[in-house]
Short mmCIF file of C-alpha atoms and ligand atoms in Angstrom, two decimals:
data_model
loop_
_atom_site.label_atom_id
_atom_site.label_comp_id
_atom_site.label_asym_id
_atom_site.label_seq_id
_atom_site.Cartn_x
_atom_site.Cartn_y
_atom_site.Cartn_z
CA MET A 30 13.64 -38.70 -18.48
CA LYS A 31 15.48 -35.43 -17.99
CA LYS A 32 16.21 -34.93 -21.67
CA PHE A 33 12.51 -35.33 -22.52
CA LEU A 34 11.43 -32.68 -20.04
CA PRO A 35 11.72 -29.68 -22.42
CA ILE A 36 9.67 -31.56 -25.02
CA ILE A 37 7.03 -32.42 -22.46
CA LEU A 38 6.92 -28.78 -21.33
CA ILE A 39 6.51 -27.57 -24.92
CA ILE A 40 3.65 -30.02 -25.56
CA PHE A 41 2.02 -28.97 -22.29
CA SER A 42 2.24 -25.23 -23.00
CA VAL A 43 0.88 -25.64 -26.53
CA ALA A 44 -2.08 -27.54 -25.04
CA VAL A 45 -2.66 -24.74 -22.53
CA ILE A 46 -2.35 -21.97 -25.11
CA GLN A 47 -4.65 -23.69 -27.62
CA ALA A 48 -7.65 -24.05 -25.34
CA GLN A 49 -10.25 -26.08 -27.18
CA ASN A 50 -13.28 -24.35 -28.65
CA LYS A 51 -16.56 -25.20 -26.98
CA ILE A 52 -20.08 -25.55 -28.28
CA ALA A 53 -23.47 -26.69 -26.96
CA VAL A 54 -25.97 -28.18 -29.43
CA THR A 55 -29.59 -27.14 -28.95
CA ILE A 56 -32.38 -28.64 -31.06
CA ASP A 57 -35.71 -26.89 -31.50
CA ASP A 58 -39.24 -27.87 -32.50
CA LEU A 59 -39.45 -31.33 -30.90
CA PRO A 60 -40.64 -33.94 -31.33
CA LEU A 61 -40.13 -33.13 -35.02
CA SER A 62 -40.37 -29.93 -37.07
CA ARG A 63 -43.24 -30.04 -39.58
CA ILE A 64 -44.48 -33.35 -38.12
CA ARG A 65 -48.03 -32.53 -39.20
CA TYR A 66 -47.00 -32.75 -42.86
CA TYR A 67 -45.58 -36.26 -42.51
CA GLU A 68 -47.19 -39.69 -42.62
CA LYS A 69 -46.93 -41.68 -39.42
CA ASP A 70 -44.45 -44.21 -40.83
CA TYR A 71 -42.21 -41.42 -42.02
CA TYR A 72 -42.14 -39.36 -38.82
CA GLN A 73 -41.44 -42.51 -36.82
CA LEU A 74 -38.57 -43.42 -39.12
CA VAL A 75 -37.06 -39.92 -39.10
CA THR A 76 -37.34 -39.58 -35.31
CA ASP A 77 -35.65 -42.96 -34.82
CA LYS A 78 -32.85 -42.09 -37.20
CA LEU A 79 -32.27 -38.64 -35.73
CA ILE A 80 -32.18 -39.90 -32.14
CA GLU A 81 -29.93 -42.81 -33.10
CA ASN A 82 -27.45 -40.41 -34.71
CA LEU A 83 -27.59 -38.00 -31.78
CA LYS A 84 -26.82 -40.85 -29.39
CA ASN A 85 -23.99 -42.19 -31.55
CA GLN A 86 -22.22 -38.84 -31.47
CA ASN A 87 -21.92 -38.98 -27.67
CA ALA A 88 -22.25 -35.21 -27.54
CA PRO A 89 -24.71 -33.58 -25.13
CA VAL A 90 -27.82 -32.04 -26.66
CA ILE A 91 -30.87 -30.29 -25.32
CA GLY A 92 -34.18 -30.42 -27.19
CA PHE A 93 -36.91 -27.77 -27.04
CA VAL A 94 -40.48 -28.98 -27.29
CA ASN A 95 -43.64 -27.55 -28.87
CA GLU A 96 -46.42 -29.67 -27.42
CA TYR A 97 -48.95 -28.54 -30.06
CA LYS A 98 -47.02 -30.86 -32.37
CA LEU A 99 -48.39 -33.77 -30.32
CA TYR A 100 -51.92 -33.09 -31.57
CA THR A 101 -53.71 -34.14 -34.75
CA ASP A 102 -56.81 -32.08 -35.47
CA SER A 103 -56.93 -30.73 -31.89
CA THR A 104 -56.80 -34.23 -30.39
CA LEU A 105 -53.78 -35.51 -28.51
CA ASP A 106 -52.20 -38.08 -30.83
CA GLU A 107 -50.67 -41.00 -28.93
CA SER A 108 -48.33 -41.89 -31.77
CA LYS A 109 -46.90 -38.37 -31.68
CA VAL A 110 -46.61 -38.45 -27.90
CA LYS A 111 -44.59 -41.64 -28.41
CA GLN A 112 -42.09 -39.70 -30.54
CA LEU A 113 -41.54 -37.23 -27.72
CA LYS A 114 -41.12 -40.11 -25.28
CA LYS A 115 -38.28 -41.40 -27.45
CA TRP A 116 -36.31 -38.23 -26.68
CA VAL A 117 -36.88 -38.71 -22.96
CA ASP A 118 -35.94 -42.40 -23.13
CA ALA A 119 -32.75 -41.50 -24.99
CA GLY A 120 -31.78 -39.49 -21.89
CA PHE A 121 -31.70 -36.05 -23.49
CA GLU A 122 -32.44 -32.91 -21.52
CA LEU A 123 -35.62 -31.19 -22.71
CA GLY A 124 -36.72 -27.59 -22.47
CA ASN A 125 -39.87 -25.57 -23.18
CA HIS A 126 -40.29 -23.84 -26.56
CA THR A 127 -43.91 -22.78 -25.83
CA PHE A 128 -47.01 -24.78 -26.77
CA SER A 129 -47.83 -23.33 -30.19
CA HIS A 130 -44.64 -21.50 -31.24
CA PRO A 131 -45.93 -17.90 -31.11
CA SER A 132 -43.74 -14.83 -31.43
CA ALA A 133 -43.32 -12.70 -28.32
CA ASN A 134 -43.40 -9.75 -30.72
CA LYS A 135 -46.85 -10.53 -32.05
CA ILE A 136 -49.20 -11.67 -29.30
CA PRO A 137 -50.31 -10.08 -26.00
CA ILE A 138 -47.98 -10.90 -23.13
CA GLU A 139 -50.67 -12.71 -21.12
CA GLU A 140 -51.32 -15.04 -24.05
CA TYR A 141 -47.61 -15.65 -24.39
CA LYS A 142 -47.33 -16.57 -20.71
CA GLN A 143 -50.25 -18.97 -20.99
CA ASP A 144 -48.65 -20.58 -24.02
CA ILE A 145 -45.46 -21.16 -22.02
CA ILE A 146 -47.38 -22.92 -19.24
CA LYS A 147 -49.53 -24.86 -21.68
CA GLY A 148 -46.33 -26.00 -23.38
CA GLU A 149 -44.88 -27.81 -20.39
CA ARG A 150 -47.63 -30.25 -19.35
CA ILE A 151 -46.70 -33.53 -21.02
CA THR A 152 -42.95 -32.99 -21.22
CA LYS A 153 -42.75 -32.09 -17.54
CA GLU A 154 -44.56 -35.30 -16.59
CA PHE A 155 -42.21 -37.38 -18.72
CA LEU A 156 -39.17 -35.67 -17.25
CA LYS A 157 -40.48 -36.11 -13.73
CA THR A 158 -40.82 -39.87 -14.28
CA ALA A 159 -37.23 -39.85 -15.52
CA GLY A 160 -36.16 -37.94 -12.38
CA LYS A 161 -35.47 -34.75 -14.30
CA GLU A 162 -36.73 -31.19 -14.46
CA MET A 163 -37.53 -28.75 -17.23
CA ARG A 164 -35.00 -25.95 -16.72
CA TYR A 165 -34.63 -24.05 -19.97
CA PHE A 166 -36.79 -21.94 -22.24
CA ARG A 167 -36.16 -21.09 -25.88
CA HIS A 168 -38.06 -18.19 -27.46
CA PRO A 169 -39.79 -19.18 -30.74
CA PHE A 170 -38.18 -17.37 -33.70
CA LEU A 171 -35.66 -16.10 -31.08
CA GLN A 172 -38.01 -13.14 -30.74
CA THR A 173 -37.91 -11.70 -27.25
CA GLY A 174 -40.30 -8.71 -27.28
CA LEU A 175 -40.43 -5.28 -28.88
CA SER A 176 -40.05 -3.26 -25.69
CA LEU A 177 -37.90 -3.60 -22.59
CA GLU A 178 -41.10 -3.76 -20.57
CA VAL A 179 -42.36 -6.85 -22.41
CA LYS A 180 -38.92 -8.46 -22.59
CA ASN A 181 -38.31 -8.00 -18.87
CA GLU A 182 -41.81 -9.15 -17.97
CA ILE A 183 -41.31 -12.40 -19.93
CA GLU A 184 -37.91 -12.92 -18.28
CA LYS A 185 -39.42 -12.37 -14.84
CA PHE A 186 -42.23 -14.82 -15.62
CA LEU A 187 -39.72 -17.41 -16.80
CA ARG A 188 -37.62 -17.02 -13.65
CA GLU A 189 -40.69 -17.34 -11.43
CA ASN A 190 -41.58 -20.56 -13.22
CA GLY A 191 -38.14 -22.09 -12.87
CA TYR A 192 -36.83 -21.40 -16.35
CA LYS A 193 -33.51 -20.10 -17.57
CA ILE A 194 -33.34 -18.59 -21.04
CA ALA A 195 -31.44 -20.61 -23.64
CA PRO A 196 -29.61 -18.06 -25.85
CA VAL A 197 -28.19 -18.81 -29.30
CA THR A 198 -24.86 -17.54 -30.58
CA ILE A 199 -24.51 -19.61 -33.79
CA ASP A 200 -27.65 -18.34 -35.47
CA ASN A 201 -28.30 -19.63 -38.99
CA SER A 202 -30.95 -20.48 -41.60
CA GLU A 203 -30.69 -24.26 -41.32
CA TRP A 204 -34.51 -24.30 -41.24
CA ALA A 205 -34.59 -23.10 -44.87
CA PHE A 206 -32.23 -25.87 -46.00
CA SER A 207 -34.51 -28.30 -44.18
CA PHE A 208 -37.58 -26.97 -45.98
CA ALA A 209 -35.79 -27.38 -49.32
CA TYR A 210 -34.63 -30.88 -48.34
CA ASP A 211 -38.23 -31.91 -47.61
CA LYS A 212 -39.40 -30.52 -50.93
CA ALA A 213 -36.67 -32.36 -52.84
CA PHE A 214 -37.62 -35.55 -50.97
CA ASN A 215 -41.26 -35.13 -51.97
CA GLN A 216 -40.13 -34.72 -55.57
CA HIS A 217 -38.02 -37.90 -55.28
CA ASP A 218 -35.00 -35.84 -56.33
CA SER A 219 -32.12 -37.58 -54.57
CA VAL A 220 -29.51 -35.61 -56.54
CA LEU A 221 -30.91 -32.32 -55.26
CA MET A 222 -31.22 -33.73 -51.74
CA LYS A 223 -27.52 -34.58 -51.78
CA LYS A 224 -26.63 -31.11 -53.05
CA ILE A 225 -28.73 -29.47 -50.33
CA GLY A 226 -27.13 -31.70 -47.67
CA GLU A 227 -23.61 -30.89 -48.78
CA ASP A 228 -24.33 -27.18 -49.14
CA TYR A 229 -25.88 -27.23 -45.67
CA ILE A 230 -22.64 -28.47 -44.09
CA ASN A 231 -20.53 -25.93 -46.00
CA TYR A 232 -22.95 -23.16 -45.04
CA MET A 233 -22.83 -24.17 -41.37
CA ARG A 234 -19.00 -24.12 -41.50
CA ASP A 235 -19.15 -20.58 -42.90
CA ARG A 236 -21.63 -19.52 -40.20
CA LEU A 237 -19.51 -21.05 -37.45
CA GLU A 238 -16.44 -19.19 -38.69
CA TYR A 239 -18.43 -15.97 -38.98
CA TRP A 240 -19.64 -16.14 -35.37
CA GLU A 241 -16.15 -17.04 -34.19
CA GLY A 242 -15.00 -13.81 -35.80
CA GLN A 243 -17.81 -11.80 -34.24
CA SER A 244 -17.02 -13.33 -30.86
CA GLU A 245 -13.35 -12.37 -31.25
CA ALA A 246 -14.37 -8.86 -32.28
CA LEU A 247 -16.66 -8.37 -29.27
CA PHE A 248 -14.92 -10.33 -26.52
CA GLY A 249 -11.37 -10.72 -27.83
CA ARG A 250 -11.76 -14.51 -27.69
CA ASN A 251 -13.91 -17.36 -28.93
CA ILE A 252 -16.60 -17.76 -26.28
CA SER A 253 -18.46 -21.00 -25.50
CA HIS A 254 -21.05 -21.20 -28.25
CA THR A 255 -24.67 -22.27 -28.40
CA LEU A 256 -25.75 -23.75 -31.73
CA LEU A 257 -29.35 -23.82 -32.90
CA ILE A 258 -30.60 -26.55 -35.23
CA HIS A 259 -33.99 -28.23 -35.56
CA ALA A 260 -35.41 -31.73 -35.27
CA ASN A 261 -35.87 -32.53 -38.96
CA PRO A 262 -35.09 -35.04 -41.73
CA LEU A 263 -32.08 -32.99 -42.86
CA ASN A 264 -30.35 -33.47 -39.52
CA ALA A 265 -31.51 -37.09 -39.33
CA ASP A 266 -29.39 -37.59 -42.47
CA TYR A 267 -26.59 -35.06 -41.89
CA TYR A 268 -26.00 -34.83 -38.13
CA ASP A 269 -22.84 -36.97 -38.39
CA GLU A 270 -21.41 -34.71 -41.10
CA LEU A 271 -22.35 -31.63 -39.08
CA CYS A 272 -20.57 -32.96 -35.99
CA ASN A 273 -17.54 -34.02 -38.03
CA MET A 274 -17.30 -30.51 -39.44
CA ILE A 275 -17.55 -28.96 -35.97
CA ARG A 276 -14.97 -31.37 -34.51
CA ALA A 277 -12.63 -30.58 -37.41
CA LYS A 278 -12.81 -26.94 -36.25
CA ASP A 279 -11.37 -28.16 -32.93
CA TYR A 280 -14.59 -27.97 -30.94
CA GLU A 281 -15.51 -29.90 -27.86
CA PHE A 282 -19.23 -30.54 -27.36
CA ILE A 283 -20.46 -29.38 -23.96
CA THR A 284 -23.82 -29.10 -22.20
CA LEU A 285 -25.85 -25.92 -22.30
CA ASP A 286 -25.16 -25.57 -18.56
CA GLU A 287 -21.43 -25.57 -19.20
CA ALA A 288 -21.69 -23.14 -22.12
CA LEU A 289 -23.66 -20.63 -20.06
CA LYS A 290 -20.93 -20.64 -17.41
CA ASP A 291 -18.91 -18.57 -19.87
CA GLU A 292 -19.08 -15.05 -18.46
CA ALA A 293 -19.95 -13.68 -21.92
CA TYR A 294 -23.51 -14.80 -21.19
CA GLN A 295 -23.67 -12.34 -18.30
CA SER A 296 -23.46 -9.52 -20.86
CA GLU A 297 -26.31 -7.08 -20.85
CA ASP A 298 -28.97 -7.63 -23.55
CA ARG A 299 -31.30 -4.72 -24.23
CA PHE A 300 -32.13 -5.75 -27.79
CA ILE A 301 -35.77 -4.93 -28.61
CA LYS A 302 -35.91 -4.99 -32.38
CA SER A 303 -37.95 -7.54 -34.32
CA GLY A 304 -35.19 -9.82 -35.60
CA GLY A 305 -34.52 -13.21 -34.09
CA ILE A 306 -30.78 -12.65 -34.03
CA SER A 307 -27.71 -14.12 -32.35
CA TRP A 308 -27.05 -13.09 -28.78
CA ILE A 309 -23.57 -11.97 -29.88
CA HIS A 310 -25.23 -9.25 -31.94
CA ARG A 311 -27.72 -8.44 -29.15
CA TRP A 312 -24.79 -7.84 -26.81
CA ALA A 313 -22.97 -5.86 -29.50
CA ILE A 314 -26.03 -3.66 -30.14
CA THR A 315 -26.46 -3.14 -26.38
CA ARG A 316 -22.83 -2.05 -26.19
CA GLY A 317 -23.53 0.48 -28.94
CA LYS A 318 -21.38 -1.09 -31.64
CA GLY A 319 -21.60 0.81 -34.94
CA LYS A 320 -22.79 -0.40 -38.32
CA ASP A 321 -19.33 -1.56 -39.37
CA PHE A 322 -19.42 -4.24 -36.67
CA PHE A 323 -22.32 -6.02 -38.35
CA GLY A 324 -23.00 -7.32 -41.83
CA ASN A 325 -21.11 -9.76 -44.08
CA GLU A 326 -23.02 -12.73 -42.67
CA PRO A 327 -22.58 -15.80 -44.89
CA GLU A 328 -25.74 -16.10 -46.91
CA THR A 329 -28.02 -19.00 -47.64
CA PRO A 330 -27.61 -19.93 -51.33
CA LYS A 331 -30.17 -18.17 -53.49
CA TYR A 332 -31.44 -21.44 -55.01
CA ILE A 333 -32.69 -22.48 -51.54
CA TRP A 334 -34.95 -19.42 -51.37
CA ASP A 335 -36.02 -19.77 -54.99
CA PHE A 336 -36.76 -23.48 -54.72
CA THR A 337 -38.75 -23.20 -51.49
CA GLY A 338 -40.45 -19.91 -52.25
CA LEU A 339 -39.58 -18.89 -48.69
CA ASN A 340 -38.88 -15.33 -47.83
CA TYR A 341 -35.89 -14.46 -45.75
CA GLU A 342 -37.70 -12.00 -43.52
ZN1 LIG B 24 -38.83 -23.10 -33.08
#
């Protein structure tokens, strides 16, 4: 035993030195992004596939709900409510993403507050039945207000209503890939769908590495990250590949609760510009970092913008 001791010590110290990277997966726009554009059979199929894959990964996730997606022509649609129920039944934590996905930068604060409350009705009831609570709020477009007054007022309102803000560090344009993926699907172009899927994973690897670098630059270490993706057909097909990529970068999947225990999230955020940007950059801007700190973000391939006709800003 004695002769093995140095080896054991070496293995132990390497394990201590190489603390595993940590990441929490957060999924927006439940029950399904762009559900109103899909036929019933299709949104049922995609929801089932996405939830099945999420469960198979055994990694915690939190989903953020827009209850306006439960309506068809202003009437509550039971088949859409059923899709939300699937998330609850799968045991996932759910948070509030407002009712109708407005920007805090664009509507009066009172309207915004009402939209938050309107957005919790059905989900809260479901969670209650499951013995759970709604604890987190995600700002639509990650837009948090154009003045400190508005930003602080929203934060106060959220606190008073039992919500904690769910920040995002690994910001990305996955939503644009998803839009392109849907368009390729509608054109029955499976070759393009495959290209978009593969490019999506490579792009997300680049983004992850970029934010690791920015975290190192700001905090001198890789903080516990919060990843934003959406409930969509792209992730229904590529969630396994996404998780494999993240695991290959030596990440452990943790809950949002655990991620926010990282003291980095106590950093001051006085960001009041229009962009829906990563909290790492909000903290950096608040700390007065100069222009050279920012930039060089891995870009979404140009063909994605061209094909979708979407505009980056
Ligand atoms: Zn959203």
